[in-house]
Amino acid sequence: MSIQNDQGMTLDDLLSFRESPESFAATARALRRDADQGGAHAQFLLAVLLYEGHVGRREVLDGLALLRASAAQGHPAAAEMLARVTTDRRDQFLIGHALIYGFGAPADVPGGLRWVSDAATQGYAAAQELLGQCMLHGLGVAADPEAAIGWLRAAAKQDDNHAQYALYGAFKVGRGVARDEAEAMRWLRRAADGGNVSAAYALALALRDGAGVEQDAADAARRLAELVEFGHVSATEQLGMMYVDGVGVARDVQHGLSLLVRAKRDRGGW
């Protein structure tokens, strides 16, 4: 099979092969051979498969490189897609994220941050959160905690729970902002209620111990139980001890010990 000179194969034609995994895999291999030989149309089709994750995990950087190669040969669809992905804020974030973490190429944190910064400036919450984290900790850019807080706030206002959890940490220790325990706990609760697992666990422990919030062991036990359902090992351990001691729940030593045994097993202790 060769796609190199078959300009008639459309993306819809290509994706229809997914109904037959063997045919789809064979087509992908043929595209790779033809793309490596410089076929512009094959480069474009393979770029879409890789960039959009149709053949497994997204390979954003490989897809981008193929788009550029195809567009350089004058392939109109490749040129159109390249123009879109290099200006769309979500795609800018995907490219920057891949460069920062080295997904598909050696990591290039400063280069990745340039893409992420463009997306953040356009208001993309995930990019604002990542840029804020990098600036907060000096990763690939000079540390600037105060500027970092601005980006994290922008993302948090769009309900990005990772940014909300980061603001909790910043207010708790006074990094980039004045230390404010009440504000820290407000952001922690928002992050936890928004689905951030680390925040949910931290809030549960704070409620159990009355650390920064009014003590509510029953609510803590409820929150830990929700985490246990998702396989959170530390939550399983903490809830087990609460059952053994009868804190926030009716004392049930047998159930508590079963949770502790489960936690030890899940940690690889046995």
Short mmCIF file of C-alpha atoms in Angstrom, two decimals:
data_model
loop_
_atom_site.label_atom_id
_atom_site.label_comp_id
_atom_site.label_asym_id
_atom_site.label_seq_id
_atom_site.Cartn_x
_atom_site.Cartn_y
_atom_site.Cartn_z
CA MET A 1 0.00 0.00 0.00
CA SER A 2 1.24 3.49 -0.84
CA ILE A 3 -0.32 6.84 -0.08
CA GLN A 4 2.54 8.92 -1.41
CA ASN A 5 0.83 9.96 -4.62
CA ASP A 6 -2.75 9.21 -3.64
CA GLN A 7 -4.10 12.72 -3.08
CA GLY A 8 -7.62 11.28 -3.23
CA MET A 9 -7.44 9.68 0.22
CA THR A 10 -9.25 11.97 2.64
CA LEU A 11 -9.10 12.07 6.41
CA ASP A 12 -12.54 10.51 6.54
CA ASP A 13 -11.32 7.67 4.32
CA LEU A 14 -8.32 7.17 6.56
CA LEU A 15 -10.28 7.22 9.83
CA SER A 16 -12.81 4.75 8.43
CA PHE A 17 -10.06 2.13 8.65
CA ARG A 18 -10.32 2.30 12.46
CA GLU A 19 -13.23 -0.12 12.26
CA SER A 20 -10.61 -2.74 11.32
CA PRO A 21 -7.60 -2.41 13.67
CA GLU A 22 -5.37 -4.51 11.44
CA SER A 23 -6.16 -2.45 8.35
CA PHE A 24 -5.73 0.78 10.31
CA ALA A 25 -2.33 -0.33 11.64
CA ALA A 26 -1.22 -1.36 8.14
CA THR A 27 -2.35 2.00 6.74
CA ALA A 28 -0.48 3.87 9.48
CA ARG A 29 2.69 1.93 8.66
CA ALA A 30 2.28 2.74 4.97
CA LEU A 31 1.83 6.40 5.81
CA ARG A 32 5.02 6.36 7.87
CA ARG A 33 7.01 4.83 5.01
CA ASP A 34 5.67 7.32 2.48
CA ALA A 35 6.08 10.27 4.86
CA ASP A 36 9.72 9.28 5.49
CA GLN A 37 10.21 9.31 1.71
CA GLY A 38 8.92 12.89 1.56
CA GLY A 39 5.35 12.35 0.43
CA ALA A 40 3.53 15.56 1.35
CA HIS A 41 0.06 14.02 1.50
CA ALA A 42 1.28 11.09 3.58
CA GLN A 43 3.02 13.55 5.90
CA PHE A 44 -0.21 15.47 6.32
CA LEU A 45 -2.37 12.40 7.01
CA LEU A 46 0.16 10.93 9.44
CA ALA A 47 0.49 14.30 11.15
CA VAL A 48 -3.24 14.33 11.87
CA LEU A 49 -3.16 10.77 13.21
CA LEU A 50 -0.29 11.56 15.55
CA TYR A 51 -1.34 15.05 16.58
CA GLU A 52 -4.91 14.04 17.41
CA GLY A 53 -3.93 10.74 19.05
CA HIS A 54 -5.70 8.39 16.65
CA VAL A 55 -2.92 5.80 16.94
CA GLY A 56 -2.42 5.94 20.70
CA ARG A 57 -1.16 8.74 22.90
CA ARG A 58 -1.05 12.18 21.32
CA GLU A 59 2.33 12.78 19.67
CA VAL A 60 2.00 16.54 19.35
CA LEU A 61 5.59 17.35 18.45
CA ASP A 62 5.91 14.58 15.85
CA GLY A 63 2.63 15.70 14.33
CA LEU A 64 3.75 19.32 14.29
CA ALA A 65 7.02 18.43 12.58
CA LEU A 66 5.17 16.48 9.87
CA LEU A 67 2.72 19.33 9.36
CA ARG A 68 5.59 21.73 8.85
CA ALA A 69 7.28 19.36 6.39
CA SER A 70 4.07 18.89 4.42
CA ALA A 71 3.20 22.58 4.44
CA ALA A 72 6.70 23.43 3.24
CA GLN A 73 5.95 21.37 0.13
CA GLY A 74 2.82 23.40 -0.50
CA HIS A 75 0.21 20.95 0.80
CA PRO A 76 -2.82 23.24 1.30
CA ALA A 77 -4.56 21.26 4.06
CA ALA A 78 -1.31 20.96 5.98
CA ALA A 79 -0.70 24.69 5.67
CA GLU A 80 -4.24 25.41 6.89
CA MET A 81 -3.92 23.09 9.89
CA LEU A 82 -0.46 24.41 10.73
CA ALA A 83 -1.78 27.97 10.77
CA ARG A 84 -4.57 26.90 13.10
CA VAL A 85 -2.54 24.93 15.61
CA THR A 86 0.12 27.61 15.92
CA THR A 87 -2.40 30.33 16.74
CA ASP A 88 -5.14 28.48 18.62
CA ARG A 89 -4.66 28.85 22.37
CA ARG A 90 -5.46 25.22 23.18
CA ASP A 91 -2.99 23.97 20.59
CA GLN A 92 -0.36 26.42 21.77
CA PHE A 93 -0.75 24.94 25.24
CA LEU A 94 -0.50 21.37 23.94
CA ILE A 95 2.70 22.16 22.04
CA GLY A 96 4.20 24.04 24.98
CA HIS A 97 3.24 21.31 27.44
CA ALA A 98 4.85 18.65 25.23
CA LEU A 99 8.07 20.67 24.97
CA ILE A 100 8.24 21.38 28.71
CA TYR A 101 7.83 17.73 29.68
CA GLY A 102 9.70 16.24 26.73
CA PHE A 103 6.82 14.29 25.22
CA GLY A 104 8.17 13.13 21.86
CA ALA A 105 11.38 15.18 21.93
CA PRO A 106 14.05 16.29 24.40
CA ALA A 107 12.56 18.68 26.93
CA ASP A 108 12.87 22.36 26.07
CA VAL A 109 11.39 24.23 29.01
CA PRO A 110 12.14 27.80 27.85
CA GLY A 111 10.85 26.99 24.35
CA GLY A 112 7.76 25.35 25.75
CA LEU A 113 7.07 28.29 28.01
CA ARG A 114 7.00 30.64 25.04
CA TRP A 115 4.11 28.63 23.60
CA VAL A 116 2.42 28.37 26.99
CA SER A 117 2.79 32.11 27.54
CA ASP A 118 1.02 32.83 24.25
CA ALA A 119 -1.86 30.56 25.28
CA ALA A 120 -2.00 32.07 28.77
CA THR A 121 -2.16 35.58 27.35
CA GLN A 122 -5.18 34.46 25.32
CA GLY A 123 -6.89 33.35 28.54
CA TYR A 124 -6.42 29.58 28.39
CA ALA A 125 -6.73 28.43 32.00
CA ALA A 126 -4.47 25.35 31.84
CA ALA A 127 -1.72 27.48 30.29
CA GLN A 128 -2.15 30.17 32.95
CA GLU A 129 -1.85 27.52 35.66
CA LEU A 130 1.28 25.96 34.15
CA LEU A 131 2.92 29.33 33.55
CA GLY A 132 2.11 30.35 37.11
CA GLN A 133 3.61 27.16 38.52
CA CYS A 134 6.80 27.61 36.50
CA MET A 135 7.16 31.23 37.58
CA LEU A 136 6.39 30.34 41.19
CA HIS A 137 9.16 27.74 41.35
CA GLY A 138 11.60 29.19 38.81
CA LEU A 139 11.28 26.35 36.30
CA GLY A 140 12.64 27.44 32.92
CA VAL A 141 12.14 31.08 33.86
CA ALA A 142 13.35 33.38 36.61
CA ALA A 143 11.27 32.87 39.75
CA ASP A 144 8.72 35.65 40.16
CA PRO A 145 6.24 34.63 42.87
CA GLU A 146 4.16 37.79 42.67
CA ALA A 147 3.66 37.51 38.90
CA ALA A 148 3.02 33.79 39.34
CA ILE A 149 0.15 34.50 41.72
CA GLY A 150 -1.45 36.71 39.08
CA TRP A 151 -1.47 33.88 36.55
CA LEU A 152 -2.67 31.36 39.12
CA ARG A 153 -5.51 33.66 40.14
CA ALA A 154 -6.54 34.07 36.51
CA ALA A 155 -6.71 30.29 36.08
CA ALA A 156 -8.38 29.73 39.45
CA LYS A 157 -11.15 32.18 38.56
CA GLN A 158 -11.88 29.89 35.61
CA ASP A 159 -12.27 26.99 38.08
CA ASP A 160 -8.91 25.38 37.35
CA ASN A 161 -8.59 23.25 40.49
CA HIS A 162 -4.82 22.83 40.10
CA ALA A 163 -4.40 26.60 40.24
CA GLN A 164 -6.75 26.77 43.21
CA TYR A 165 -4.67 24.18 45.05
CA ALA A 166 -1.49 26.10 44.21
CA LEU A 167 -3.02 29.26 45.66
CA TYR A 168 -3.82 27.35 48.83
CA GLY A 169 -0.14 26.49 49.18
CA ALA A 170 0.97 30.03 48.39
CA PHE A 171 -1.34 31.65 50.95
CA LYS A 172 -0.51 29.01 53.54
CA VAL A 173 3.22 29.78 53.52
CA GLY A 174 3.11 33.37 52.22
CA ARG A 175 4.83 32.83 48.88
CA GLY A 176 4.16 35.70 46.48
CA VAL A 177 1.36 36.92 48.76
CA ALA A 178 0.95 37.78 52.42
CA ARG A 179 0.40 34.66 54.52
CA ASP A 180 -3.35 34.23 55.10
CA GLU A 181 -4.62 30.99 56.60
CA ALA A 182 -8.28 31.80 56.01
CA GLU A 183 -7.70 32.62 52.33
CA ALA A 184 -5.59 29.49 51.99
CA MET A 185 -8.41 27.33 53.30
CA ARG A 186 -10.93 29.05 51.04
CA TRP A 187 -8.88 28.07 48.01
CA LEU A 188 -8.31 24.58 49.39
CA ARG A 189 -12.03 24.01 49.74
CA ARG A 190 -12.70 25.29 46.22
CA ALA A 191 -10.01 23.02 44.80
CA ALA A 192 -11.30 20.01 46.74
CA ASP A 193 -14.90 20.62 45.74
CA GLY A 194 -13.70 21.04 42.16
CA GLY A 195 -12.24 17.55 42.09
CA ASN A 196 -8.57 18.03 42.95
CA VAL A 197 -7.56 14.83 44.75
CA SER A 198 -4.60 16.32 46.63
CA ALA A 199 -6.80 19.17 47.84
CA ALA A 200 -9.57 16.77 48.87
CA TYR A 201 -7.14 14.77 50.99
CA ALA A 202 -5.58 17.85 52.58
CA LEU A 203 -9.01 19.30 53.37
CA ALA A 204 -10.17 16.04 54.94
CA LEU A 205 -7.18 16.02 57.29
CA ALA A 206 -7.67 19.70 58.11
CA LEU A 207 -11.33 19.07 58.99
CA ARG A 208 -10.43 16.07 61.13
CA ASP A 209 -7.80 18.01 63.08
CA GLY A 210 -9.42 21.44 63.06
CA ALA A 211 -6.34 22.87 61.35
CA GLY A 212 -7.27 26.23 59.84
CA VAL A 213 -10.98 25.33 59.75
CA GLU A 214 -13.65 24.46 62.25
CA GLN A 215 -13.18 20.84 63.23
CA ASP A 216 -15.69 18.47 61.63
CA ALA A 217 -14.50 14.88 61.93
CA ALA A 218 -17.69 13.49 60.43
CA ASP A 219 -17.22 15.54 57.25
CA ALA A 220 -13.57 14.51 57.23
CA ALA A 221 -14.54 10.83 57.37
CA ARG A 222 -17.05 11.31 54.56
CA ARG A 223 -14.45 12.96 52.36
CA LEU A 224 -11.86 10.29 53.12
CA ALA A 225 -14.39 7.57 52.30
CA GLU A 226 -14.94 9.16 48.87
CA LEU A 227 -11.20 9.05 48.25
CA VAL A 228 -11.03 5.44 49.39
CA GLU A 229 -13.51 4.56 46.65
CA PHE A 230 -10.98 5.89 44.14
CA GLY A 231 -8.15 3.85 45.63
CA HIS A 232 -6.38 6.64 47.53
CA VAL A 233 -4.00 4.69 49.77
CA SER A 234 -3.26 7.40 52.34
CA ALA A 235 -6.98 8.15 52.69
CA THR A 236 -7.62 4.44 53.26
CA GLU A 237 -5.01 4.42 56.00
CA GLN A 238 -6.32 7.57 57.68
CA LEU A 239 -9.92 6.41 57.56
CA GLY A 240 -8.88 3.06 59.01
CA MET A 241 -7.35 4.78 62.03
CA MET A 242 -10.48 6.88 62.45
CA TYR A 243 -12.60 3.72 62.61
CA VAL A 244 -10.22 2.11 65.08
CA ASP A 245 -10.35 5.19 67.32
CA GLY A 246 -14.00 6.07 66.68
CA VAL A 247 -13.21 9.57 65.40
CA GLY A 248 -15.95 11.03 63.21
CA VAL A 249 -17.50 7.57 62.78
CA ALA A 250 -18.96 4.90 65.02
CA ARG A 251 -16.03 2.90 66.41
CA ASP A 252 -15.53 -0.28 64.38
CA VAL A 253 -12.15 -1.83 65.08
CA GLN A 254 -12.63 -4.73 62.68
CA HIS A 255 -13.50 -2.45 59.75
CA GLY A 256 -10.71 -0.07 60.68
CA LEU A 257 -8.15 -2.87 60.72
CA SER A 258 -9.42 -4.15 57.37
CA LEU A 259 -8.81 -0.68 55.90
CA LEU A 260 -5.33 -0.54 57.41
CA VAL A 261 -4.52 -3.97 55.99
CA ARG A 262 -5.80 -2.85 52.59
CA ALA A 263 -3.64 0.27 52.71
CA LYS A 264 -0.54 -1.70 53.64
CA ARG A 265 -1.21 -4.18 50.84
CA ASP A 266 -1.79 -1.39 48.29
CA ARG A 267 1.47 0.25 49.33
CA GLY A 268 3.23 -2.99 48.49
CA GLY A 269 3.90 -3.83 52.12
CA TRP A 270 2.98 -7.46 51.60
#
